[in-house]
Amino acid sequence: MTTGKIGALIGLLLAAAALQWGWSGLILLALAGIAGYAVERWLWPQRQALWHWLRAGSRIITKEE
């Protein structure tokens, strides 16, 4: 997608959220965008290490019980 089309799409989504849900919708949309950015930027590239860490924790918990 070109930059102009992406900007237009974002503008339409913001306008729809404001008209549909008001300021709380815009805040929710911003929080979802921040969460999506964080996942794509930091968690997704580290997913193998994250899965390894989560699986190691589950093994530790089940051994203690």
mmCIF file of C-alpha atoms in Angstrom:
data_model
loop_
_atom_site.group_PDB
_atom_site.id
_atom_site.type_symbol
_atom_site.label_atom_id
_atom_site.label_comp_id
_atom_site.label_asym_id
_atom_site.label_seq_id
_atom_site.Cartn_x
_atom_site.Cartn_y
_atom_site.Cartn_z
ATOM 1 C CA MET A 1 0.000 0.000 0.000
ATOM 2 C CA THR A 2 1.270 3.462 -0.757
ATOM 3 C CA THR A 3 1.701 6.041 1.968
ATOM 4 C CA GLY A 4 -1.244 8.133 0.767
ATOM 5 C CA LYS A 5 -3.618 5.166 0.854
ATOM 6 C CA ILE A 6 -2.428 4.112 4.307
ATOM 7 C CA GLY A 7 -2.923 7.643 5.628
ATOM 8 C CA ALA A 8 -6.409 7.829 4.130
ATOM 9 C CA LEU A 9 -7.329 4.464 5.630
ATOM 10 C CA ILE A 10 -6.073 5.516 9.061
ATOM 11 C CA GLY A 11 -8.028 8.763 8.805
ATOM 12 C CA LEU A 12 -11.217 6.883 7.904
ATOM 13 C CA LEU A 13 -10.750 4.483 10.816
ATOM 14 C CA LEU A 14 -10.196 7.363 13.247
ATOM 15 C CA ALA A 15 -13.269 9.190 11.969
ATOM 16 C CA ALA A 16 -15.397 6.049 12.175
ATOM 17 C CA ALA A 17 -14.212 5.356 15.717
ATOM 18 C CA ALA A 18 -14.927 8.947 16.789
ATOM 19 C CA LEU A 19 -18.403 8.902 15.275
ATOM 20 C CA GLN A 20 -19.274 5.446 16.559
ATOM 21 C CA TRP A 21 -17.822 5.471 20.074
ATOM 22 C CA GLY A 22 -16.658 9.042 20.810
ATOM 23 C CA TRP A 23 -13.469 9.848 22.694
ATOM 24 C CA SER A 24 -13.386 6.497 24.446
ATOM 25 C CA GLY A 25 -13.308 4.821 21.030
ATOM 26 C CA LEU A 26 -10.343 6.928 19.993
ATOM 27 C CA ILE A 27 -8.521 6.046 23.208
ATOM 28 C CA LEU A 28 -9.287 2.361 22.687
ATOM 29 C CA LEU A 29 -8.094 2.587 19.083
ATOM 30 C CA ALA A 30 -4.860 4.290 20.201
ATOM 31 C CA LEU A 31 -4.233 1.638 22.870
ATOM 32 C CA ALA A 32 -4.838 -1.151 20.359
ATOM 33 C CA GLY A 33 -2.433 0.526 17.930
ATOM 34 C CA ILE A 34 0.248 0.849 20.602
ATOM 35 C CA ALA A 35 -0.207 -2.794 21.609
ATOM 36 C CA GLY A 36 -0.009 -3.923 17.972
ATOM 37 C CA TYR A 37 3.126 -1.859 17.425
ATOM 38 C CA ALA A 38 4.752 -3.304 20.544
ATOM 39 C CA VAL A 39 3.938 -6.869 19.499
ATOM 40 C CA GLU A 40 5.255 -6.360 15.974
ATOM 41 C CA ARG A 41 8.351 -4.426 17.032
ATOM 42 C CA TRP A 42 9.550 -6.333 20.103
ATOM 43 C CA LEU A 43 7.665 -9.550 20.774
ATOM 44 C CA TRP A 44 7.327 -11.050 17.303
ATOM 45 C CA PRO A 45 11.091 -11.018 16.491
ATOM 46 C CA GLN A 46 11.777 -12.579 19.910
ATOM 47 C CA ARG A 47 8.992 -15.165 19.711
ATOM 48 C CA GLN A 48 11.305 -18.213 19.783
ATOM 49 C CA ALA A 49 13.014 -17.022 22.975
ATOM 50 C CA LEU A 50 9.629 -16.083 24.450
ATOM 51 C CA TRP A 51 8.148 -19.533 23.730
ATOM 52 C CA HIS A 52 11.245 -21.189 25.206
ATOM 53 C CA TRP A 53 10.941 -19.056 28.351
ATOM 54 C CA LEU A 54 7.205 -19.805 28.703
ATOM 55 C CA ARG A 55 7.708 -23.554 28.221
ATOM 56 C CA ALA A 56 10.571 -23.615 30.733
ATOM 57 C CA GLY A 57 8.328 -21.901 33.279
ATOM 58 C CA SER A 58 5.550 -24.425 32.803
ATOM 59 C CA ARG A 59 8.025 -27.285 33.339
ATOM 60 C CA ILE A 60 9.241 -25.694 36.558
ATOM 61 C CA ILE A 61 5.675 -25.217 37.851
ATOM 62 C CA THR A 62 4.614 -28.789 37.101
ATOM 63 C CA LYS A 63 7.736 -30.225 38.790
ATOM 64 C CA GLU A 64 7.010 -28.340 42.008
ATOM 65 C CA GLU A 65 3.446 -29.596 42.315
#
